[in-house]
C-alpha positions as a Markdown table, in Angstrom:
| # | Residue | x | y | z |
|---|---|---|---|---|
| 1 | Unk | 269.2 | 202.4 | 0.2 |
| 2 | Unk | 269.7 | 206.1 | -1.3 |
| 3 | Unk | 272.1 | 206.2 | -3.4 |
| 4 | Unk | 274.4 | 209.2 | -3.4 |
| 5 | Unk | 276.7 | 210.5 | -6.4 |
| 6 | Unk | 280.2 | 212.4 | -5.2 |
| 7 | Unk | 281.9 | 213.8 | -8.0 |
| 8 | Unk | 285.1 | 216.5 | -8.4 |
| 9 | Unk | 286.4 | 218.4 | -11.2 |
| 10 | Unk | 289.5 | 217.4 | -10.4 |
| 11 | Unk | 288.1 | 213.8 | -12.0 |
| 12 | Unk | 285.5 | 215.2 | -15.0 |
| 13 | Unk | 283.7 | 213.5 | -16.9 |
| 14 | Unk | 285.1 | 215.2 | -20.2 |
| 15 | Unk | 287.7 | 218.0 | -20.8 |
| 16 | Unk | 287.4 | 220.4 | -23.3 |
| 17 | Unk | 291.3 | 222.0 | -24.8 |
| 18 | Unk | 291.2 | 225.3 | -25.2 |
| 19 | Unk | 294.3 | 227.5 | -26.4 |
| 20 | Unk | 294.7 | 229.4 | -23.2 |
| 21 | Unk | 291.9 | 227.2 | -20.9 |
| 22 | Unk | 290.3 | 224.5 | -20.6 |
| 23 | Unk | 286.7 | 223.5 | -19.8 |
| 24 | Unk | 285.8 | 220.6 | -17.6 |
| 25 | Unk | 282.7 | 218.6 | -17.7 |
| 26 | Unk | 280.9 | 216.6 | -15.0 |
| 27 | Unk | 277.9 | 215.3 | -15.6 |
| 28 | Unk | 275.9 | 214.3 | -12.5 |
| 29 | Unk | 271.8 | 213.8 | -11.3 |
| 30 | Unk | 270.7 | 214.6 | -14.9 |
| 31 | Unk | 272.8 | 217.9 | -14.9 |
| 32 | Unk | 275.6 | 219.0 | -16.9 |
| 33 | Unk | 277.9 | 221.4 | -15.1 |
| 34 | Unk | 281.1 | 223.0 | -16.4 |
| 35 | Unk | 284.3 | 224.7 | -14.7 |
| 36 | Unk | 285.6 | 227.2 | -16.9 |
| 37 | Unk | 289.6 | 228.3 | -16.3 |
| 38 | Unk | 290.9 | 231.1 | -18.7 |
| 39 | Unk | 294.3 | 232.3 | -18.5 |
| 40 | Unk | 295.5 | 236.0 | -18.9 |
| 41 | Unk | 294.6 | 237.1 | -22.9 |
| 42 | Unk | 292.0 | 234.4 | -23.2 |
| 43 | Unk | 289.4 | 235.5 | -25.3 |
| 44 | Unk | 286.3 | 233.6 | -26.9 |
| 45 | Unk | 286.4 | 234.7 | -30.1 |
| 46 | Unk | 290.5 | 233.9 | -30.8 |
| 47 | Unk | 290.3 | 230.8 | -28.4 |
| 48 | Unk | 287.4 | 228.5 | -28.7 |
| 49 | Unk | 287.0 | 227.0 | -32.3 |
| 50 | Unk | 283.6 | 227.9 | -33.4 |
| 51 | Unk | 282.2 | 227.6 | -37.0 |
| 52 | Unk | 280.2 | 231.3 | -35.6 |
| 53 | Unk | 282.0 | 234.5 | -34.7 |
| 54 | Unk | 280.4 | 235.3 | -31.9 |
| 55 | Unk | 279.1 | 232.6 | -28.8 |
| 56 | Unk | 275.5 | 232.1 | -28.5 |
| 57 | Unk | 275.4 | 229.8 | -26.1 |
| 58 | Unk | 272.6 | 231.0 | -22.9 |
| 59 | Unk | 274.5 | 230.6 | -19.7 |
| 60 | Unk | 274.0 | 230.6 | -16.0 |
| 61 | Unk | 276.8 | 230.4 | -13.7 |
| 62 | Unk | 279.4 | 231.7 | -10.6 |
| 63 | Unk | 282.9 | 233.6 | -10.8 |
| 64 | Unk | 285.0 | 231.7 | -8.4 |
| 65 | Unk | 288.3 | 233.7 | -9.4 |
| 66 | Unk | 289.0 | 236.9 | -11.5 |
| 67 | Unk | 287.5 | 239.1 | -13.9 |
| 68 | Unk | 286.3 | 238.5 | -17.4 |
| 69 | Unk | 283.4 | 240.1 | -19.5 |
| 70 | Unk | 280.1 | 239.4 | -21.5 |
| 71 | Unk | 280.4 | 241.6 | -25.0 |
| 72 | Unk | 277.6 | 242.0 | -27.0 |
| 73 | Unk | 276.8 | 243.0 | -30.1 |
| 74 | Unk | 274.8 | 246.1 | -29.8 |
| 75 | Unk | 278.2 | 246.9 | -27.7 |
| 76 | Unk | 277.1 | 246.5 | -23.9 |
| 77 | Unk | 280.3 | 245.5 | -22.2 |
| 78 | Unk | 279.3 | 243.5 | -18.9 |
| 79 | Unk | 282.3 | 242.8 | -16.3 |
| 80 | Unk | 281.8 | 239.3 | -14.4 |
| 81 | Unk | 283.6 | 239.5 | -11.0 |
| 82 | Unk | 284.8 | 236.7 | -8.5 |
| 83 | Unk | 281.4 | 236.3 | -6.0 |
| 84 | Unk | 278.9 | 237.2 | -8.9 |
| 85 | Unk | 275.9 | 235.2 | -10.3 |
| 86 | Unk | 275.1 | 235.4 | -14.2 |
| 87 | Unk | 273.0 | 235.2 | -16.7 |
| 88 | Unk | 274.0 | 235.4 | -20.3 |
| 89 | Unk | 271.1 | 235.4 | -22.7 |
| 90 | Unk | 271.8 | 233.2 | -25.7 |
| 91 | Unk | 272.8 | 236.6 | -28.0 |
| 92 | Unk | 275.4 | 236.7 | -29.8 |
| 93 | Unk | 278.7 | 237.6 | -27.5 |
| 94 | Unk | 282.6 | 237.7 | -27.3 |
| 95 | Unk | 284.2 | 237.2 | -24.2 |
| 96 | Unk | 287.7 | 237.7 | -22.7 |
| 97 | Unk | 289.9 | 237.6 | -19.7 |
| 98 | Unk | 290.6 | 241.2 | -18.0 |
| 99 | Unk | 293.8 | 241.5 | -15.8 |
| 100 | Unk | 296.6 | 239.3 | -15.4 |
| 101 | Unk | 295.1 | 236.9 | -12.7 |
| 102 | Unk | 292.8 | 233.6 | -14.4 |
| 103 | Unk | 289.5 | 233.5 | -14.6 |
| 104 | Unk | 287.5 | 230.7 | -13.1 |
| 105 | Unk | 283.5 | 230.0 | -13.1 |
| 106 | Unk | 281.2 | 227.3 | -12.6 |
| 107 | Unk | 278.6 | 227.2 | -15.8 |
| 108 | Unk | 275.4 | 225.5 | -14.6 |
| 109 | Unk | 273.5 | 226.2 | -17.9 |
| 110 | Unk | 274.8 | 225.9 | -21.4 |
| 111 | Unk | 277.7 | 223.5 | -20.3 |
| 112 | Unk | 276.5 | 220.8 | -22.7 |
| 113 | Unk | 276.5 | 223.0 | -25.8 |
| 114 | Unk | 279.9 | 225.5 | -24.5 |
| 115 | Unk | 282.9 | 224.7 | -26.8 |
| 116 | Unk | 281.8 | 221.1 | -27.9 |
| 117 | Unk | 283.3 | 220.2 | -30.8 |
């Protein structure tokens, strides 16, 4: 018999606090995937305790809802829209909320290492 998982976010495996958001964890045929909802004036570098100013955590994932952007330090400013696939090379970047709607993605890369304490 094949045995098939079913898993929801709604039930993760692990939740991750966040002042402003939370990140939920599921864990599921040896991948670690992450749902990432940020509220209005979210941002990474105020929000997510980090012993390192900026993130540098290499991500790959999809905007369900909202807008937020990818800030680097050379000062590229990347918008990440609801539809969109990204890639976020493990440089040093902020990261915030933009508008007043939440921001919502599904981080298929990285999730293991994103705001783990």
């Amino acid at each position: 018999m094949i045995d098939v998982i079913l898993m929801r976010f709604e039930e993760p495996d692990e939740v991750r606090e966040l002042e402003l958001g939370r990140f939920e964890v599921v864990r599921i045929g040896g991948l670690t995937i992450g749902r990432a909802t940020y509220q209005p004036g979210w941002r990474w570098s105020e929000h997510v305790p980090s012993d390192e100013p900026l993130c540098t955590v290499e991500h790959v994932g999809l905007v369900l809802a909202g807008t937020a952007t990818a800030a680097f330090e050379g000062g590229r400013v990347v918008e990440l829209r609801a539809g969109e696939l990204f890639h976020i090379p493990p440089e040093p970047h902020d990261s915030w909320v933009v508008g007043d709607e939440p921001y919502v993605s599904l981080h298929f890369m990285g999730a293991n290492r994103y705001a783990a304490r």
